[in-house]
Coordinates of C-alpha atoms and ligand atoms in Angstrom, one line a residue:
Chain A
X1 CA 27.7 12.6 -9.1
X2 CA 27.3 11.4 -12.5
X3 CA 25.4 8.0 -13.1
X4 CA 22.8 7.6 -10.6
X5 CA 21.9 3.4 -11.3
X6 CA 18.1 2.1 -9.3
X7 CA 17.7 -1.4 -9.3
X8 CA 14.2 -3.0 -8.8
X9 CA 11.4 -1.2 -11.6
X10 CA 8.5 -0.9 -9.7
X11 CA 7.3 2.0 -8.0
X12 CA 9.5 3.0 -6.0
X13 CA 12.1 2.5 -8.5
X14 CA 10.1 4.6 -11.1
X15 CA 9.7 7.7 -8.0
X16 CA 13.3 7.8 -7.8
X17 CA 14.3 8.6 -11.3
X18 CA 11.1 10.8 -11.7
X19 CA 12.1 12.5 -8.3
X20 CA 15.5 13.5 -9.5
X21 CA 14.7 14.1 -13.2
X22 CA 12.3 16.6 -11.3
X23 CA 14.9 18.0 -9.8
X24 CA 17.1 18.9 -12.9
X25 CA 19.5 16.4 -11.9
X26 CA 21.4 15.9 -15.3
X27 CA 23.5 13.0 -14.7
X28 CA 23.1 9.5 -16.7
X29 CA 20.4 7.3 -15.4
X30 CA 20.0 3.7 -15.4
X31 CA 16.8 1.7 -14.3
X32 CA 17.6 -2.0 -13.5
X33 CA 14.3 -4.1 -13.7
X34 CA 14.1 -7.9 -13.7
X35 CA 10.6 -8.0 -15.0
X36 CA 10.9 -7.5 -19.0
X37 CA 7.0 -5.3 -18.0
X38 CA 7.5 -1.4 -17.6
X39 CA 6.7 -0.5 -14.1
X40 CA 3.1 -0.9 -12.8
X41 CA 0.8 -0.4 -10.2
X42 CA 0.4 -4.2 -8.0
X43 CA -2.6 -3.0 -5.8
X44 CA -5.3 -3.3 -8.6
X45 CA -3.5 -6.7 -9.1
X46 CA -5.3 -8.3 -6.1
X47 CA -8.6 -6.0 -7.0
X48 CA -10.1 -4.5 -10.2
X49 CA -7.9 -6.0 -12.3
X50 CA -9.1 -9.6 -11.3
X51 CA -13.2 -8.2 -10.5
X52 CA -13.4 -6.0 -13.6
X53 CA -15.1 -7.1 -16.8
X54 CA -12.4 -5.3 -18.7
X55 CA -8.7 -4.9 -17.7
X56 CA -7.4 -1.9 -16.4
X57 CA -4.1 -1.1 -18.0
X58 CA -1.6 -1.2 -14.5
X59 CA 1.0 0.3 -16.3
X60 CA 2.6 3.9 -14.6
X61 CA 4.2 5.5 -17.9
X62 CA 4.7 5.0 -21.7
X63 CA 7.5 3.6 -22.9
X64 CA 8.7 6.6 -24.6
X65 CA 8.4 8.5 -21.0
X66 CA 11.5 6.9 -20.0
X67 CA 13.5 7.3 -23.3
X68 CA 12.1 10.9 -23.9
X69 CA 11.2 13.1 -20.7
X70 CA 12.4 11.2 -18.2
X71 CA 16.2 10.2 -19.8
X72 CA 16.5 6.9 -18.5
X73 CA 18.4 4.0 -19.5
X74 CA 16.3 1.1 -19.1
X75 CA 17.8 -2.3 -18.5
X76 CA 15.0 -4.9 -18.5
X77 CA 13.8 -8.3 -18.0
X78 CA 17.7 -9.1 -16.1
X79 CA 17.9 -9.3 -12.6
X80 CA 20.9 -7.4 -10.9
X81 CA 22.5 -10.4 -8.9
X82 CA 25.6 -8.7 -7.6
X83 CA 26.5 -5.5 -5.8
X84 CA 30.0 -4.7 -5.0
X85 CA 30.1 -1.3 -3.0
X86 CA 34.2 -1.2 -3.1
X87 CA 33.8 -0.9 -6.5
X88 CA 31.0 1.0 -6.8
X89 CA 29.3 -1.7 -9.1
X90 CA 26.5 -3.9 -9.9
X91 CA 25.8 -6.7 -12.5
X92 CA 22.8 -7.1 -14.4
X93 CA 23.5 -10.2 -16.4
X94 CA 26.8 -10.4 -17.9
X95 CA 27.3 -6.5 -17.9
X96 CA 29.0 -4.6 -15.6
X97 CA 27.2 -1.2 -14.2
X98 CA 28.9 1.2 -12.5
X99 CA 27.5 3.6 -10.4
X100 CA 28.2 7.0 -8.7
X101 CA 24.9 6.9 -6.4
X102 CA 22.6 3.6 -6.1
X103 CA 19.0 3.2 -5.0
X104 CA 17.9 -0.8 -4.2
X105 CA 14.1 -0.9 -4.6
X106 CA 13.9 -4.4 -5.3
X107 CA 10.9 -5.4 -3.4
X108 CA 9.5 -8.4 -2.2
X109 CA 8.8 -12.0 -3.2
X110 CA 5.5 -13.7 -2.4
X111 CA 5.9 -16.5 -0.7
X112 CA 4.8 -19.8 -1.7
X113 CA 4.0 -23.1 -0.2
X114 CA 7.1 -25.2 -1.3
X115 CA 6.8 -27.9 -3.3
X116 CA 2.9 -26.4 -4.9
X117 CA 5.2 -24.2 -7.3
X118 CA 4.4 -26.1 -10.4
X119 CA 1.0 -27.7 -9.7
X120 CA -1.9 -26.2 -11.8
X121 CA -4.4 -24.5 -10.4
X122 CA -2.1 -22.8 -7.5
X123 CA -1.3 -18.8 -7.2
X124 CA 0.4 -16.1 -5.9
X125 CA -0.4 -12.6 -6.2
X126 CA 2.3 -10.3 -6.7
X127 CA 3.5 -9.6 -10.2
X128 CA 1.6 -9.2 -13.6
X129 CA 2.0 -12.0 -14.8
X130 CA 0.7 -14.1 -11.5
X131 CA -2.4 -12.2 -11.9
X132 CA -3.3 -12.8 -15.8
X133 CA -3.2 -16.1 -14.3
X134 CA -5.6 -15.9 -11.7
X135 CA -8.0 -13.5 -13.5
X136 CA -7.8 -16.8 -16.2
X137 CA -8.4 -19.3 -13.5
X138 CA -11.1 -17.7 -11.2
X139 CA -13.7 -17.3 -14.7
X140 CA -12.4 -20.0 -16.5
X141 CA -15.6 -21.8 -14.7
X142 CA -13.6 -22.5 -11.3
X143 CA -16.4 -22.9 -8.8
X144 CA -14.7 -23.7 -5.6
X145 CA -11.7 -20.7 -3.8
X146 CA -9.7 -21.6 -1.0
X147 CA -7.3 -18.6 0.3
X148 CA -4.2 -19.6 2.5
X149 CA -3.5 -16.8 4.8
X150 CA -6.1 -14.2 5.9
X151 CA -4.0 -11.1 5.2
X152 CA -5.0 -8.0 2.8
X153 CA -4.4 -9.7 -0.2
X154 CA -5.6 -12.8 0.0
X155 CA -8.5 -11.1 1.9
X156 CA -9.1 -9.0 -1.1
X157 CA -8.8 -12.1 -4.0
X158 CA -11.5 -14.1 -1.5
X159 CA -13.9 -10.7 -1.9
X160 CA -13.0 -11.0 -6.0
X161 CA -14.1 -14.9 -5.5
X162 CA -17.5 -14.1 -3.6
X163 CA -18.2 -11.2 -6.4
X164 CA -17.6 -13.7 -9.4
X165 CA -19.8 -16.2 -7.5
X166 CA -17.1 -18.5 -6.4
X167 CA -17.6 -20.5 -3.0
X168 CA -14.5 -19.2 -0.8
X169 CA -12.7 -20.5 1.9
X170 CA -9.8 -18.7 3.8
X171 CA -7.9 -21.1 5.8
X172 CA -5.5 -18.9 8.6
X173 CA -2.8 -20.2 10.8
X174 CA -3.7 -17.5 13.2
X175 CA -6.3 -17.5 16.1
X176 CA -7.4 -14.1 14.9
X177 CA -6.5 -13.0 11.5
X178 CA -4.3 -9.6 11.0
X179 CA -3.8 -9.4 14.7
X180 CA -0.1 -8.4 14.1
X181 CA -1.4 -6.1 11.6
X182 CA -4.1 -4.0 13.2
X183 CA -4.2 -5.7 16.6
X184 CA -7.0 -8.6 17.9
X185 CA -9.9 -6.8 18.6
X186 CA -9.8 -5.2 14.6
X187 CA -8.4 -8.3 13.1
X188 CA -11.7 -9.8 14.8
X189 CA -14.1 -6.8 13.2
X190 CA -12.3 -7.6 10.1
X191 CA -13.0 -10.9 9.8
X192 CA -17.0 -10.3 10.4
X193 CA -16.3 -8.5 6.9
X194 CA -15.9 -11.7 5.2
X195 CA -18.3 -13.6 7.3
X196 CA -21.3 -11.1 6.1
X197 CA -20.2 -11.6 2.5
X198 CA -20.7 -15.3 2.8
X199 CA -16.7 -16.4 2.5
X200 CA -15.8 -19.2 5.8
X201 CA -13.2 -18.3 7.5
X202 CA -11.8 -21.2 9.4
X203 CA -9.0 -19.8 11.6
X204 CA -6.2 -21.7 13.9
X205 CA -5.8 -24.1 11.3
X206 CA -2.7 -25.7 9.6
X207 CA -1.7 -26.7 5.8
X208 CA -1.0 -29.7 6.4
X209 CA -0.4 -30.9 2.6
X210 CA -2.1 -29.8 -0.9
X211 CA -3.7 -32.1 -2.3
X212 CA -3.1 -32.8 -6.3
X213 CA -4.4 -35.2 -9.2
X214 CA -2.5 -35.3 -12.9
X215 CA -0.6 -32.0 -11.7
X216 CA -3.2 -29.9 -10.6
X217 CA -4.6 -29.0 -7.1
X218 CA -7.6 -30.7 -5.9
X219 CA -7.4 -29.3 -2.0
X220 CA -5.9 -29.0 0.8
X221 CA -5.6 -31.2 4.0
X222 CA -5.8 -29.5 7.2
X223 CA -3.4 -30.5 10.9
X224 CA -6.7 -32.0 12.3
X225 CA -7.2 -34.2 9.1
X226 CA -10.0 -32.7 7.7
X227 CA -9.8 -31.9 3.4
X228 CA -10.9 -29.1 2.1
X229 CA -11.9 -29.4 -1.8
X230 CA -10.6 -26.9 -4.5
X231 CA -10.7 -25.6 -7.8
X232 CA -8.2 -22.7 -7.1
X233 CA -5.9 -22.1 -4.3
X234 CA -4.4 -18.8 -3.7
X235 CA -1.7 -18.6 -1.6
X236 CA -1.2 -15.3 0.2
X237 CA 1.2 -15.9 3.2
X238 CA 2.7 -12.7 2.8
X239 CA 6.3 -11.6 0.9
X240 CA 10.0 -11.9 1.6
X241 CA 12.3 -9.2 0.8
X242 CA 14.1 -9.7 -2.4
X243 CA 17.8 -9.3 -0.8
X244 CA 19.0 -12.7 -2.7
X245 CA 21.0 -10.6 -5.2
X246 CA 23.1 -8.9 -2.3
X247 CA 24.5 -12.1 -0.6
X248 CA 28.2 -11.0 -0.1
X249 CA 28.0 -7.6 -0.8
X250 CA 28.3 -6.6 2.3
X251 CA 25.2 -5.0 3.5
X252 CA 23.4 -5.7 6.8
X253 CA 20.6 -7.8 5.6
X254 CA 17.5 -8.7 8.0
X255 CA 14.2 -9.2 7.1
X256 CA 14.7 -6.5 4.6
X257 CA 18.3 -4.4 3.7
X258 CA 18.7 -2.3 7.3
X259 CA 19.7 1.4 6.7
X260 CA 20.2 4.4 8.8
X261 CA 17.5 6.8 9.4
X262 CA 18.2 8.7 6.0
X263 CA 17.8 5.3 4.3
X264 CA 21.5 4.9 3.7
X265 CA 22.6 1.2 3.5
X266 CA 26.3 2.3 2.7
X267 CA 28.2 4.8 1.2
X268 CA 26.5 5.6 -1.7
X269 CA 23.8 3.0 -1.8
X270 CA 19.8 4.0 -0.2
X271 CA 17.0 1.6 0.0
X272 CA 13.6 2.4 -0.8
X273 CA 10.1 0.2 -0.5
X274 CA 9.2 -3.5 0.3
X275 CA 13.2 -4.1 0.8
X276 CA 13.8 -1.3 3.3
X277 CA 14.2 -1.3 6.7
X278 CA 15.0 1.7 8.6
X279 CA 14.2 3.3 12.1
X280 CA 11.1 5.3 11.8
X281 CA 11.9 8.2 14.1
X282 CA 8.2 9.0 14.3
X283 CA 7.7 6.3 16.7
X284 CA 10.9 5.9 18.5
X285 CA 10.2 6.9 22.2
X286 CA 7.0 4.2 21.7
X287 CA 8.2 1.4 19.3
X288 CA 12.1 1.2 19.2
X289 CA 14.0 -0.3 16.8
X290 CA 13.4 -0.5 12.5
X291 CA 10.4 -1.1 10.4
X292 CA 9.5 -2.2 7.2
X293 CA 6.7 -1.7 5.2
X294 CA 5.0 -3.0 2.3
X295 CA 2.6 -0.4 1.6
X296 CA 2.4 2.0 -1.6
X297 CA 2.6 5.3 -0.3
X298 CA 5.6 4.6 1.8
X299 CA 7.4 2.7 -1.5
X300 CA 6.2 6.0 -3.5
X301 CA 7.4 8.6 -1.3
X302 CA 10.8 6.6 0.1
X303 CA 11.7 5.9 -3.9
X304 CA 12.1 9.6 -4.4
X305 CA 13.4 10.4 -1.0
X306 CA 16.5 7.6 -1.7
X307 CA 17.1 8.7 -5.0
X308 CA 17.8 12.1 -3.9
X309 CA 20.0 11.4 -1.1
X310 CA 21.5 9.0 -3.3
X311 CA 22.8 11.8 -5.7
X312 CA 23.5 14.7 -2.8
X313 CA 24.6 12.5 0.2
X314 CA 25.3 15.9 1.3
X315 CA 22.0 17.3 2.1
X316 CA 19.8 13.7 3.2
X317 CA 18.3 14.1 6.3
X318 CA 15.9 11.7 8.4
X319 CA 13.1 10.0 6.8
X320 CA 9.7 10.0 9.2
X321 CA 6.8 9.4 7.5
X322 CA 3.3 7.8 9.1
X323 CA 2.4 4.5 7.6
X324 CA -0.4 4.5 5.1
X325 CA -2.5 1.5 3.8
X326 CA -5.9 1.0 2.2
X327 CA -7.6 -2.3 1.5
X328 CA -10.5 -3.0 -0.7
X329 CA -13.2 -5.4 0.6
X330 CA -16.0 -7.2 -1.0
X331 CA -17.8 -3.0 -1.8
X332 CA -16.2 -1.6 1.0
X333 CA -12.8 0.0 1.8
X334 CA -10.2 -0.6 5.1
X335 CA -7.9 1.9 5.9
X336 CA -5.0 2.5 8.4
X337 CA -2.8 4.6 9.6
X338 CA 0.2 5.0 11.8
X339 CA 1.1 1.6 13.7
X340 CA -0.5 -1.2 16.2
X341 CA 1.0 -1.1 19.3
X342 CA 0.9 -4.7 20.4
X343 CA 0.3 -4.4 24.0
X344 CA -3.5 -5.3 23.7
X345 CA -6.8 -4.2 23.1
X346 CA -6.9 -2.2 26.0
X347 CA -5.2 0.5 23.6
X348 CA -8.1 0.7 21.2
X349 CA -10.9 3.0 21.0
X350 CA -13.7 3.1 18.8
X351 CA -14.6 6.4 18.3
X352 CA -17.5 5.8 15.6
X353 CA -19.4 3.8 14.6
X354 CA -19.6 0.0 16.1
X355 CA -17.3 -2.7 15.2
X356 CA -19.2 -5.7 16.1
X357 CA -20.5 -6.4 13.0
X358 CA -17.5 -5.1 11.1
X359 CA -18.3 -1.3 10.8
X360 CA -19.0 0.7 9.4
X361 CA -16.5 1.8 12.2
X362 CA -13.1 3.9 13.4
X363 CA -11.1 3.0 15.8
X364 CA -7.9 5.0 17.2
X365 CA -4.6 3.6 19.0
X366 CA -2.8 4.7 21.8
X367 CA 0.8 3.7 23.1
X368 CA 2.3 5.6 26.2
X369 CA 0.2 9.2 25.9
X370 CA 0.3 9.9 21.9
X371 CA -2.2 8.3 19.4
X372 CA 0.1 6.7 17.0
X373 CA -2.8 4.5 14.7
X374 CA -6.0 4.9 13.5
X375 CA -8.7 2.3 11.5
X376 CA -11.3 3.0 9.5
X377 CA -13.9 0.6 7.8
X378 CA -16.0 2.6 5.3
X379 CA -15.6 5.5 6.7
X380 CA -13.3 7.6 4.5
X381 CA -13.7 10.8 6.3
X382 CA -11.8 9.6 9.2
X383 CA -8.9 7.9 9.5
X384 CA -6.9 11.1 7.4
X385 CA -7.6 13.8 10.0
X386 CA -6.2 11.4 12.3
X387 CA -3.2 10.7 10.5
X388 CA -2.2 14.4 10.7
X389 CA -2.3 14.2 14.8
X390 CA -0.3 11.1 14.5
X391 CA 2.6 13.0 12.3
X392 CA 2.4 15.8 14.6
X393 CA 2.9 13.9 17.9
X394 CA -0.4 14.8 19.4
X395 CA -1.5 13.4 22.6
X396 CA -4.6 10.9 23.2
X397 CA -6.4 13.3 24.7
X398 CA -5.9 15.7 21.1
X399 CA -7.1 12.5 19.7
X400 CA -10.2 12.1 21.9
X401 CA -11.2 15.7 20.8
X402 CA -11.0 15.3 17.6
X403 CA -13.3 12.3 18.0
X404 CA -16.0 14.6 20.0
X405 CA -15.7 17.2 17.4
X406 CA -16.2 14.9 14.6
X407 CA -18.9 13.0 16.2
X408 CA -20.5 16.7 16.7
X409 CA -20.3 17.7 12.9
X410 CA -21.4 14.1 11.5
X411 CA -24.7 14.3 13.9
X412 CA -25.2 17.7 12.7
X413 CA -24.8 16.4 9.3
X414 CA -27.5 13.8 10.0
X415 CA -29.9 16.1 11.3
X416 CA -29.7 18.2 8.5
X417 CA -30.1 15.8 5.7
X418 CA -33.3 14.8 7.8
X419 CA -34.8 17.9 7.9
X420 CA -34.1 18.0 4.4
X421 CA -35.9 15.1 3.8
X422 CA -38.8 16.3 6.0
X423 CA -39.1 19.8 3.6
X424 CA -39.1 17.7 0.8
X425 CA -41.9 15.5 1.9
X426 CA -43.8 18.2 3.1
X427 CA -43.3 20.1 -0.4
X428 CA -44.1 16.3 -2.3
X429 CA -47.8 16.5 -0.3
Chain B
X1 CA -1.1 28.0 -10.0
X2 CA -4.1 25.6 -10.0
X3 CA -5.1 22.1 -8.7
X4 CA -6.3 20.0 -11.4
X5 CA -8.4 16.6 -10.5
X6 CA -8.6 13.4 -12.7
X7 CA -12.1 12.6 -11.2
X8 CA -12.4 9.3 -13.0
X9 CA -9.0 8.1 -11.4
X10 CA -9.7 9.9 -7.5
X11 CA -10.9 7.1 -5.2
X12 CA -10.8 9.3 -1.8
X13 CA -7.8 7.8 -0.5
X14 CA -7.4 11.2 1.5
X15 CA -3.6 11.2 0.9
X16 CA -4.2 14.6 -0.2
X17 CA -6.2 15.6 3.2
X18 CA -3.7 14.4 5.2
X19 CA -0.5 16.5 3.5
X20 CA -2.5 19.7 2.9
X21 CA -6.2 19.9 4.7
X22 CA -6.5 23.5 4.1
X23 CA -7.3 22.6 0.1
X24 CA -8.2 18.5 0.2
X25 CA -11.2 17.3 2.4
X26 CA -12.5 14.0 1.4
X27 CA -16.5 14.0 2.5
X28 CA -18.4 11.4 4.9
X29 CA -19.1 9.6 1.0
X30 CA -15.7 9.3 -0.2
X31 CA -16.0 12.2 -2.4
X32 CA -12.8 14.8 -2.9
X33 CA -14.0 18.4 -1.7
X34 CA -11.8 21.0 -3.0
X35 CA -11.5 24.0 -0.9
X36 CA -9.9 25.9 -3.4
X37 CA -8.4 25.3 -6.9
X38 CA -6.1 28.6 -6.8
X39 CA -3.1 27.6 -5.0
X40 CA -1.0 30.4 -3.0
X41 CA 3.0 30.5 -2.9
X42 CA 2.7 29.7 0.5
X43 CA 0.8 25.9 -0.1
X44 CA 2.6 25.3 -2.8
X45 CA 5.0 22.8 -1.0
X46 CA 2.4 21.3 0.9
X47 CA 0.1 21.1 -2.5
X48 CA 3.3 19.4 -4.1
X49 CA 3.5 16.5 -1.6
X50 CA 0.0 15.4 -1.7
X51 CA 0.1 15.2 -5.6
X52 CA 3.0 12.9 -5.3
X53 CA 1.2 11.4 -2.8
X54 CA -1.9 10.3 -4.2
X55 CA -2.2 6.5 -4.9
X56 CA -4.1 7.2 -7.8
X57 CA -2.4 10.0 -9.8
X58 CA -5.2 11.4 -9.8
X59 CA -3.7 15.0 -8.7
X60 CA -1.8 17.7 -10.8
X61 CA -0.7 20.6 -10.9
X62 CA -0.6 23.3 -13.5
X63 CA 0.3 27.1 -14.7
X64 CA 2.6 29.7 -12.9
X65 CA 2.5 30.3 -9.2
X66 CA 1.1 33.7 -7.9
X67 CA 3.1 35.9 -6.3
Ligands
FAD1 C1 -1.4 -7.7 -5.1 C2 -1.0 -6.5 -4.3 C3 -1.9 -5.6 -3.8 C4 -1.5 -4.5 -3.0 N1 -2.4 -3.7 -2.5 C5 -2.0 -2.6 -1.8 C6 -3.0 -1.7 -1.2 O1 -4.2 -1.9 -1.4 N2 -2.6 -0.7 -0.5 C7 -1.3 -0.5 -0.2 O2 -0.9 0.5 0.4 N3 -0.3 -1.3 -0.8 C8 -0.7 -2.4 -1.5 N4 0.3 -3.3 -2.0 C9 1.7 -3.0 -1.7 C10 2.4 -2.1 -2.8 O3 2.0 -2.5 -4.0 C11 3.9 -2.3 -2.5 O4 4.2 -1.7 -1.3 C12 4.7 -1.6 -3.6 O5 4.5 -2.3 -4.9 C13 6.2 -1.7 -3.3 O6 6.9 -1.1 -4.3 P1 8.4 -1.4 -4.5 O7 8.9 -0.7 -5.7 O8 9.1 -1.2 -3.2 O9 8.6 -3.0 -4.7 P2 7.9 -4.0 -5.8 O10 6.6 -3.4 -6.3 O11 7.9 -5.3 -5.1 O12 8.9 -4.0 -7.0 C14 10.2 -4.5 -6.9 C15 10.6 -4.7 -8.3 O13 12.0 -5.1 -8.3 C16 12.2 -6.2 -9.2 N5 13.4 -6.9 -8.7 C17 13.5 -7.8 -7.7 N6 14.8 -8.3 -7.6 C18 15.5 -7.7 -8.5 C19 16.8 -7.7 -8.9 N7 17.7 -8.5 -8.3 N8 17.2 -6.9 -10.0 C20 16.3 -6.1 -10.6 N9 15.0 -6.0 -10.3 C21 14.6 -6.8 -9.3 C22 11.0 -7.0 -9.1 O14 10.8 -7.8 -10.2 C23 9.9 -5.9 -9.0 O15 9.5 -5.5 -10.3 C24 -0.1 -4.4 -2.8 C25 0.8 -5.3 -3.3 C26 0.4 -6.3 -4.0 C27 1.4 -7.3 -4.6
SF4_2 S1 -5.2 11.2 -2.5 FE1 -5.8 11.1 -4.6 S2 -7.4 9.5 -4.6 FE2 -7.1 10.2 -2.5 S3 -8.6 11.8 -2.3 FE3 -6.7 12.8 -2.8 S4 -6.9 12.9 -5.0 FE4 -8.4 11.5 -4.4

C-alpha cells in the first residue's frame, strides 16, 4: 500500500489522512477537495458563525499542517468526477490519480427548491460560502425570515433570525416536525421550542411557488393559497448524497454509496460520512437493514476508521458506533442519541423533566427489550450516560434504573444547594 | 500522561463522558468535570477515543504514559 487518495475535504476527509499519518503510515497521500476552502467545521455554519458579532474562524488546520506534519498532497477547488475501480483510478479535472487504497467522503448536497437557485434573497446552508451569504443577508436590515423545512438546521438559522430580531416563519410539509427524526411526541416538544421564542410554525403546509420581483424573492405561496411575505428565505429541506461523480463506476449507490459493515464499497475503496451507508450492527436484531447519517461525530470517527482499513484491508473489522447529534436552539441545546424506533410513541419515556412545554426534559427509547435512543433538551448531564447503555446493549429495565438513580442524585443535588442557600441566609441576618 | 482541556473551545458535548466516564463527567450545568488529569496505561485507549471524539477539539493529550 503506497498512495492512499480521499476524495471529499471536509471532515471526515481530514480524520482519515490525520488517522493514518497517526499511525505512521508513510505512503503518499492525496486529499481531493472540490471546494478551493481548507476543510472546516459546517455546524457553526448554521449557529455562531451567523449569531456572533464577530466570525469565528471554521477552519480545522493551517495550511502548512497539511504540507508540513501531516504530508499531504492537496488537490483543491476540482471535483473528482470519475472513479474507475478496475483501474484503480480517479480523475480530478483533467488529471489522472491513481490510487492503492481510496476513501470517498464526499458528503452531501443541500437541497434546493428548483428553479429559486438564482433568485436573490434565497439560501441554503451547507458550505462556507452559502453562509457568508446569509450572515450578509439576515443584518443587511432584512426584517422578515421564512424557513422551508423544520429540521435542525433550518430550526437553528430561525433561532439566529429571532436573536437578530427578525420576524420568522417556518413553513413544514410535515404534520409534526422531526417526527422521522426523533419520533412525534419529541418532534412535538420541539416545536414548543420555537413557539416560546416567538418564531410561527405553520406545519402541514405546501410550497406551492416562491414568489419573486426584479430577481429577488418576495414570498412564498402556500397549497391553500395563502402568501407568506419575505425578505429572506432559507431553504433547509435537508441534503442529498454527493454520489454524482460515481455514475458508472460501478458502485451500489442508494441514498448514499452502500458498503459492507467495515465500510468497504469495493476492493480497495471505503466510505466515510454524509455519503455512507452501511449496516450498523448495533441495531441489527431491532432495525435491519443500512443507515446513513449526517451527523459530525459519526463523519469524524468513520473518516479515520475508512482510511485505515483503506490502507490494511487486512485487519478492518465492523464498524458500530451509536449515533450522536447536538442541536443548538434559540440559548438552549438538543441532544440525541442512539435511533428512533418508529413504531410510536408508546416507545418513549420521559424520565426527567416535562416535555410539554419543551423541556427542559429527557426522554429515553425503547424497541423490542433494549433502550436504543435517548433526548435531551437542556439537560447536558443526561443523554451521555445513556448513550453508554445504548453501546453496551443494556435492557430497558438497565435504562429505567439509571433514570431512578439519576433522578435520586439530581434531588439530592437540589436539596443541597437549598440548604445552602438557607445557611447563607441565615449567616446574611 | 495528562489530559489537557481548551476551556474556551469545551461546550459539554459529553462525547468525552460517553467514551471514558471514569475521567469525563459533564455536570447538571454543562460544565466538564475532570475526575482526574493523570491518565493510567490502562485508560489510555479509552482517553484516546474521546479526544478524537470531541466536537470541539477541545481535548488533548500530552507527556509520556506511566507505567
Ligand atoms: C449548517 C450545518 C450544521 C450542522 N450542525 C450539526 C450539528 O449541530 N451537530 C451534528 O452532529 N452535525 C451537524 N452537521 C452535520 C455535520 O457537519 C456533517 O455530518 C459533516 O460535515 C459531514 O462531514 P463529511 O466530511 O462526511 O461531509 P461534508 O462536510 O459534506 O464534506 C464533503 C466535502 O466533499 C466535497 N465534495 C463533494 N463532491 C466532491 C467531489 N466529487 N470531489 C471532491 N470533493 C467533493 C464537498 O465540497 C465537501 O467539502 C451540520 C451540517 C451543516 C451543513
Ligand atoms: S466532548 Fe469535548 S466539548 Fe464535549 S464535554 Fe468533552 S471536552 Fe467538552
Amino acid at each position: 500500500m503506497t498512495h492512499l487518495v480521499v476524495v471529499g475535504a471536509s471532515l471526515a476527509g481530514l480524520r482519515a489522512v490525520e488517522a493514518v499519518r497517526r499511525d505512521g503510515f508513510d505512503g503518499e497521500v492525496t486529499l481531493v477537495g472540490a471546494e478551493e476552502h481548507l476543510p472546516y467545521d459546517r455546524p457553526p455554519l448554521s449557529k455562531e458563525y451567523l449569531a456572533a458579532e464577530e466570525c469565528p474562524d471554521p477552519r480545522y488546520r493551517e495550511e502548512e499542517t497539511f504540507a508540513g506534519d501531516l504530508d499531504v498532497e492537496l488537490l483543491l477547488g476540482t471535483p473528482a468526477s470519475a472513479l474507475d475501480t478496475a483501474a484503480r483510478t480517479v480523475t480530478v479535472g483533467d488529471r489522472t490519480v491513481s490510487y492503492d487504497g481510496l476513501v470517498i467522503a464526499t458528503g452531501a448536497h443541500a437541497r434546493t427548491l428548483p428553479g429559486t437557485e438564482h433568485l436573490e434573497g434565497v439560501h441554503t446552508v451547507r458550505t462556507l460560502d452559502d453562509a457568508i451569504a446569509l450572515r450578509a443577508a439576515l443584518r443587511g436590515g432584512a426584517r422578515r425570515l421564512t424557513v422551508v423545512g423544520a429540521g435542525f438546521i433550518g430550526s437553528e438559522v430561525a433561532a439566529v433570525g429571532r436573536k437578530l430580531g427578525l420576524e420568522v416563519t417556518i413553513l413544514e410539509a410535515l404534520e409534526t416536525p422531526l417526527a422521522r427524526a426523533v419520533g412525534e411526541r419529541m418532534g412535538r416538544a420541539l416545536t414548543h421550542l420555537h413557539r416560546r421564542h416567538g418564531t410561527e410554525v405553520r406545519t402541514g403546509v405546501a410550497v406551492e411557488e416562491v414568489l419573486s420581483a426584479d430577481g429577488r424573492v418576495t414570498g412564498v405561496r402556500l397549497g391553500d393559497g395563502t402568501e407568506v411575505d419575505t425578505d429572506v428565505l432559507v431553504v433547509g429541506i435537508g441534503a442529498r448524497p454527493a454520489t454524482d461523480w460515481l455514475e458508472g463506476s460501478g458502485l451500489t449507490i442508494d441514498d448514499g454509496v452502500v458498503a459492507d459493515e467495515t465500510l468497504a464499497a469495493a476492493d480497495g475503496v471505503y466510505v466515510a460520512g454524509d455519503v455512507a451507508r452501511w449496516p450498523n450492527a448495533l441495531f441489527s436484531d431491532v432495525a435491519g437493514g443500512t443507515m446513513r447519517l449526517e451527523h459530525w461525530t459519526s463523519a469524524a470517527d468513520q473518516g479515520g476508521r475508512a482510511a485505515r482499513h483503506a490502507v490494511d484491508p487486512a485487519a478492518a473489522k465492523p464498524y458500530e458506533t451509536v449515533p450522536y447529534f447536538w442541536s443548538d436552539w434559540y440559548d438552549g441545546r438538543v441532544q440525541f442519541v442512539g435511533i428512533a424506533p418508529d413504531d410510536g410513541d408508546e416507545q418513549i419515556e420521559v424520565v426527567a423533566g416535562d416535555d410539554a412545554q419543551g423541556g427542559p426534559f429527557t426522554a429515553i427509547y425503547r424497541a423490542g427489550d433494549r433502550i436504543v435512543g435517548a433526548l435531551a433538551v437542556d439537560m447536558p448531564a443526561e443523554v451521555m450516560k445513556y448513550r453508554r447503555l445504548i453501546g453496551a446493549r443494556k435492557t430497558w429495565g438497565d435504562a429505567l434504573e439509571l433514570a431512578e438513580q439519576r433522578r435520586a442524585q439530581r434531588a439530592a443535588k437540589a436539596q443541597q444547594a437549598a440548604q445552602q442557600a438557607g445557611e447563607q441566609r441565615g449567616e446574611g441576618a | 500522561m495528562r489530559i489537557n482541556v481548551d476551556w474556551d473551545r469545551c461546550t459539554g458535548m459529553g462525547m468525552c463522558e460517553s467514551l471514558a466516564p471514569d475521567v469525563f463527567e459533564v455536570d447538571d450545568d454543562g460544565s466538564l468535570i475532570l475526575h482526574t488529569e493523570e491518565i493510567s496505561a490502562d485508560q489510555e485507549a479509552e482517553v484516546r477515543e474521546a479526544v478524537a471524539a470531541c466536537p470541539t477539539e477541545a481535548l488533548s493529550l500530552e507527556g509520556p504514559i506511566d507505567a
